[in-house]
mmCIF file of C-alpha atoms in Angstrom:
data_model
loop_
_atom_site.group_PDB
_atom_site.id
_atom_site.type_symbol
_atom_site.label_atom_id
_atom_site.label_comp_id
_atom_site.label_asym_id
_atom_site.label_seq_id
_atom_site.Cartn_x
_atom_site.Cartn_y
_atom_site.Cartn_z
ATOM 1 C CA UNK T 575 102.444 79.760 108.221
ATOM 2 C CA UNK T 576 104.968 82.587 108.491
ATOM 3 C CA UNK T 577 107.832 83.441 106.149
ATOM 4 C CA UNK T 578 110.460 86.162 106.452
ATOM 5 C CA UNK T 579 113.148 86.724 103.835
ATOM 6 C CA UNK T 580 115.824 89.405 104.125
ATOM 7 C CA UNK T 581 117.909 89.378 100.937
ATOM 8 C CA UNK T 582 121.064 91.430 101.358
ATOM 9 C CA UNK T 583 122.911 92.750 98.339
ATOM 10 C CA UNK T 584 126.283 94.490 98.557
ATOM 11 C CA UNK T 585 127.350 96.472 95.498
ATOM 12 C CA UNK T 586 130.495 98.394 94.630
ATOM 13 C CA UNK T 587 130.398 100.560 91.521
ATOM 14 C CA UNK T 588 133.243 102.360 89.781
ATOM 15 C CA UNK T 589 132.783 104.780 86.915
ATOM 16 C CA UNK T 590 135.247 106.714 84.827
ATOM 17 C CA UNK T 591 133.371 109.773 83.638
ATOM 18 C CA UNK T 592 134.548 112.325 81.090
ATOM 19 C CA UNK T 593 132.086 114.769 79.568
ATOM 20 C CA UNK T 594 134.874 116.381 77.486
ATOM 21 C CA UNK T 595 133.754 119.753 78.854
ATOM 22 C CA UNK T 596 135.829 119.997 82.006
ATOM 23 C CA UNK T 597 134.729 117.030 84.134
ATOM 24 C CA UNK T 598 137.120 114.075 84.092
ATOM 25 C CA UNK T 599 136.821 111.896 87.187
ATOM 26 C CA UNK T 600 136.600 108.368 88.578
ATOM 27 C CA UNK T 601 133.564 107.944 90.794
ATOM 28 C CA UNK T 602 133.043 105.196 93.379
ATOM 29 C CA UNK T 603 129.885 104.074 95.126
ATOM 30 C CA UNK T 604 129.405 101.270 97.633
ATOM 31 C CA UNK T 605 126.069 100.395 99.220
ATOM 32 C CA UNK T 606 124.195 97.572 100.928
ATOM 33 C CA UNK T 607 120.535 96.887 100.077
ATOM 34 C CA UNK T 608 118.097 94.966 102.266
ATOM 35 C CA UNK T 609 114.776 94.151 100.578
ATOM 36 C CA UNK T 610 112.499 92.375 103.078
ATOM 37 C CA UNK T 611 109.674 90.039 102.098
ATOM 38 C CA UNK T 612 107.146 88.992 104.746
ATOM 39 C CA UNK T 613 104.273 86.532 104.288
ATOM 40 C CA UNK T 614 101.755 85.219 106.826
ATOM 41 C CA UNK T 615 98.770 82.929 106.330
ATOM 42 C CA UNK T 616 96.342 81.029 108.531
ATOM 43 C CA UNK T 617 93.704 78.447 107.742
ATOM 44 C CA UNK T 618 90.684 77.797 109.920
ATOM 45 C CA UNK T 619 87.387 76.003 109.389
ATOM 46 C CA UNK T 620 85.377 79.045 110.469
ATOM 47 C CA UNK T 621 87.587 81.834 109.202
ATOM 48 C CA UNK T 622 88.845 80.254 105.981
ATOM 49 C CA UNK T 623 92.258 81.276 104.669
ATOM 50 C CA UNK T 624 93.669 84.631 105.718
ATOM 51 C CA UNK T 625 96.932 85.996 104.402
ATOM 52 C CA UNK T 626 99.094 89.097 104.683
ATOM 53 C CA UNK T 627 102.235 90.001 102.760
ATOM 54 C CA UNK T 628 104.703 92.850 102.460
ATOM 55 C CA UNK T 629 107.705 93.384 100.231
ATOM 56 C CA UNK T 630 109.963 96.251 99.243
ATOM 57 C CA UNK T 631 111.875 97.085 96.092
ATOM 58 C CA UNK T 632 114.733 99.591 95.798
ATOM 59 C CA UNK T 633 116.195 101.217 92.695
ATOM 60 C CA UNK T 634 119.056 103.673 92.603
ATOM 61 C CA UNK T 635 119.903 106.393 90.080
ATOM 62 C CA UNK T 636 122.903 105.552 87.948
ATOM 63 C CA UNK T 637 126.284 106.969 88.783
ATOM 64 C CA UNK T 638 126.258 108.837 85.467
ATOM 65 C CA UNK T 639 123.027 110.605 86.467
ATOM 66 C CA UNK T 640 124.678 111.751 89.709
ATOM 67 C CA UNK T 641 127.643 113.424 88.042
ATOM 68 C CA UNK T 642 127.512 117.232 88.491
ATOM 69 C CA UNK T 643 127.176 117.898 84.768
ATOM 70 C CA UNK T 644 125.588 120.917 83.084
ATOM 71 C CA UNK T 645 125.061 120.074 79.385
ATOM 72 C CA UNK T 646 124.710 123.246 77.301
ATOM 73 C CA UNK T 647 125.738 121.732 73.954
ATOM 74 C CA UNK T 648 122.212 122.401 72.601
ATOM 75 C CA UNK T 649 121.127 126.010 73.051
ATOM 76 C CA UNK T 650 117.437 125.042 73.034
ATOM 77 C CA UNK T 651 117.724 121.965 75.273
ATOM 78 C CA UNK T 652 119.691 122.446 78.467
ATOM 79 C CA UNK T 653 120.195 119.359 80.706
ATOM 80 C CA UNK T 654 121.368 119.569 84.320
ATOM 81 C CA UNK T 655 122.289 116.489 86.343
ATOM 82 C CA UNK T 656 121.132 116.279 89.954
ATOM 83 C CA UNK T 657 123.799 114.832 92.325
ATOM 84 C CA UNK T 658 121.220 114.858 95.171
ATOM 85 C CA UNK T 659 118.927 112.223 93.633
ATOM 86 C CA UNK T 660 117.796 109.662 96.218
ATOM 87 C CA UNK T 661 117.023 105.982 95.836
ATOM 88 C CA UNK T 662 113.456 105.062 94.909
ATOM 89 C CA UNK T 663 111.663 102.788 97.374
ATOM 90 C CA UNK T 664 108.440 100.969 96.525
ATOM 91 C CA UNK T 665 106.476 99.233 99.302
ATOM 92 C CA UNK T 666 103.989 96.501 98.376
ATOM 93 C CA UNK T 667 101.174 95.395 100.697
ATOM 94 C CA UNK T 668 98.704 92.560 100.189
ATOM 95 C CA UNK T 669 95.848 90.981 102.128
ATOM 96 C CA UNK T 670 93.700 88.006 101.188
ATOM 97 C CA UNK T 671 90.660 86.218 102.600
ATOM 98 C CA UNK T 672 89.118 82.955 101.401
ATOM 99 C CA UNK T 673 86.074 81.212 102.812
ATOM 100 C CA UNK T 674 85.103 77.767 101.538
ATOM 101 C CA UNK T 675 82.078 75.767 102.678
ATOM 102 C CA UNK T 676 82.463 72.355 101.071
ATOM 103 C CA UNK T 677 79.048 71.131 102.199
ATOM 104 C CA UNK T 678 77.120 73.985 100.564
ATOM 105 C CA UNK T 679 79.718 74.687 97.845
ATOM 106 C CA UNK T 680 79.847 78.385 98.665
ATOM 107 C CA UNK T 681 83.218 80.056 98.034
ATOM 108 C CA UNK T 682 84.275 83.641 98.646
ATOM 109 C CA UNK T 683 87.633 85.212 97.789
ATOM 110 C CA UNK T 684 88.667 88.782 98.629
ATOM 111 C CA UNK T 685 92.101 90.144 97.775
ATOM 112 C CA UNK T 686 93.433 93.663 98.102
ATOM 113 C CA UNK T 687 96.834 95.054 97.186
ATOM 114 C CA UNK T 688 98.497 98.437 97.488
ATOM 115 C CA UNK T 689 101.823 100.035 96.690
ATOM 116 C CA UNK T 690 103.467 103.251 97.831
ATOM 117 C CA UNK T 691 106.484 104.752 96.060
ATOM 118 C CA UNK T 692 108.900 107.031 97.865
ATOM 119 C CA UNK T 693 111.344 109.297 96.019
ATOM 120 C CA UNK T 694 110.131 108.463 92.538
ATOM 121 C CA UNK T 695 112.218 110.151 89.858
ATOM 122 C CA UNK T 696 110.524 112.722 87.655
ATOM 123 C CA UNK T 697 111.737 115.322 85.196
ATOM 124 C CA UNK T 698 111.588 119.007 86.059
ATOM 125 C CA UNK T 699 111.103 121.225 83.007
ATOM 126 C CA UNK T 700 111.661 124.965 82.755
ATOM 127 C CA UNK T 701 110.685 126.860 79.600
ATOM 128 C CA UNK T 702 112.110 130.269 78.787
ATOM 129 C CA UNK T 703 109.623 132.031 76.437
ATOM 130 C CA UNK T 704 112.146 134.715 75.520
ATOM 131 C CA UNK T 705 114.583 132.237 73.964
ATOM 132 C CA UNK T 706 112.375 129.184 73.378
ATOM 133 C CA UNK T 707 114.844 127.072 75.354
ATOM 134 C CA UNK T 708 113.972 124.224 77.726
ATOM 135 C CA UNK T 709 115.927 123.261 80.828
ATOM 136 C CA UNK T 710 115.600 119.697 82.199
ATOM 137 C CA UNK T 711 116.627 118.205 85.529
ATOM 138 C CA UNK T 712 115.673 114.939 87.216
ATOM 139 C CA UNK T 713 114.406 115.202 90.786
ATOM 140 C CA UNK T 714 112.671 113.085 93.434
ATOM 141 C CA UNK T 715 108.955 113.367 94.006
ATOM 142 C CA UNK T 716 106.544 111.702 96.467
ATOM 143 C CA UNK T 717 102.832 110.935 96.359
ATOM 144 C CA UNK T 718 102.596 107.986 93.949
ATOM 145 C CA UNK T 719 100.485 105.053 95.124
ATOM 146 C CA UNK T 720 98.112 102.384 93.820
ATOM 147 C CA UNK T 721 95.307 100.265 95.284
ATOM 148 C CA UNK T 722 93.303 97.332 93.939
ATOM 149 C CA UNK T 723 90.480 95.103 95.179
ATOM 150 C CA UNK T 724 89.351 91.805 93.672
ATOM 151 C CA UNK T 725 86.440 89.639 94.777
ATOM 152 C CA UNK T 726 85.134 86.283 93.567
ATOM 153 C CA UNK T 727 82.000 84.509 94.821
ATOM 154 C CA UNK T 728 80.670 81.090 93.799
ATOM 155 C CA UNK T 729 77.442 79.298 94.742
ATOM 156 C CA UNK T 730 75.439 76.396 93.307
ATOM 157 C CA UNK T 731 72.183 77.157 91.498
ATOM 158 C CA UNK T 732 70.498 73.806 92.061
ATOM 159 C CA UNK T 733 70.360 71.279 94.860
ATOM 160 C CA UNK T 734 72.255 68.718 92.817
ATOM 161 C CA UNK T 735 75.034 71.284 92.340
ATOM 162 C CA UNK T 736 75.218 70.750 88.590
ATOM 163 C CA UNK T 737 75.142 74.492 87.852
ATOM 164 C CA UNK T 738 77.241 77.152 89.531
ATOM 165 C CA UNK T 739 76.937 80.911 89.592
ATOM 166 C CA UNK T 740 80.218 82.816 89.723
ATOM 167 C CA UNK T 741 80.434 86.549 90.347
ATOM 168 C CA UNK T 742 83.578 88.646 90.023
ATOM 169 C CA UNK T 743 84.253 92.293 90.753
ATOM 170 C CA UNK T 744 87.369 94.439 90.846
ATOM 171 C CA UNK T 745 88.379 98.020 91.495
ATOM 172 C CA UNK T 746 91.668 99.807 90.836
ATOM 173 C CA UNK T 747 92.957 103.256 91.706
ATOM 174 C CA UNK T 748 96.224 104.939 90.744
ATOM 175 C CA UNK T 749 97.408 108.218 92.255
ATOM 176 C CA UNK T 750 100.197 109.656 90.120
ATOM 177 C CA UNK T 751 102.162 112.858 90.634
ATOM 178 C CA UNK T 752 104.796 114.467 88.475
ATOM 179 C CA UNK T 753 106.387 117.833 87.803
ATOM 180 C CA UNK T 754 104.621 120.506 85.772
ATOM 181 C CA UNK T 755 106.417 122.747 83.315
ATOM 182 C CA UNK T 756 107.403 126.200 84.578
ATOM 183 C CA UNK T 757 106.896 128.773 81.828
ATOM 184 C CA UNK T 758 108.729 131.838 83.122
ATOM 185 C CA UNK T 759 112.402 132.563 83.496
ATOM 186 C CA UNK T 760 113.874 132.310 87.025
ATOM 187 C CA UNK T 761 110.653 130.778 88.409
ATOM 188 C CA UNK T 762 111.331 127.739 90.649
ATOM 189 C CA UNK T 763 110.146 124.338 89.455
ATOM 190 C CA UNK T 764 106.765 123.243 90.787
ATOM 191 C CA UNK T 765 104.961 119.930 90.804
ATOM 192 C CA UNK T 766 101.368 119.053 90.204
ATOM 193 C CA UNK T 767 99.279 115.917 90.723
ATOM 194 C CA UNK T 768 96.817 114.576 88.181
#
């Protein structure tokens, strides 16, 4: 069995933006999104059920976040918009295997999934120790991904197959990166993984 879906979404956005500090504009944005979804599976008496799948999700920063605005209304909290923010893409991968022996009542399931995020949006923070002020700006960052593994095994405990032993195991890993706070004036933002 094979399935391929290619949803296409066309969007036109229009925003009147006025920060009452000098920026008064009407912004337009038009884009087309394609978010593929692929699934494949095969069943065989010897190999059991095998399956593969892939999908993608896209999210875009809002038009308001892309406006070139420098908010200095709070002397201790300075916010800067980033017009260069990119769309965030998340790729999902999955693979499954199932073996079933009806005569012996032995069943084995193995499933693994992973995701990779490109251009995630994090918050850069700069602290000025001389004034106690913080400066914030959103920016893209890469290196976020997850992985999981799940297994399930069943077998009868007696010849009459009245009792069954089931064993389950799972493992998960998350790799997350974000921006660290810079603590000196005029020092470029840096990022750190944890």
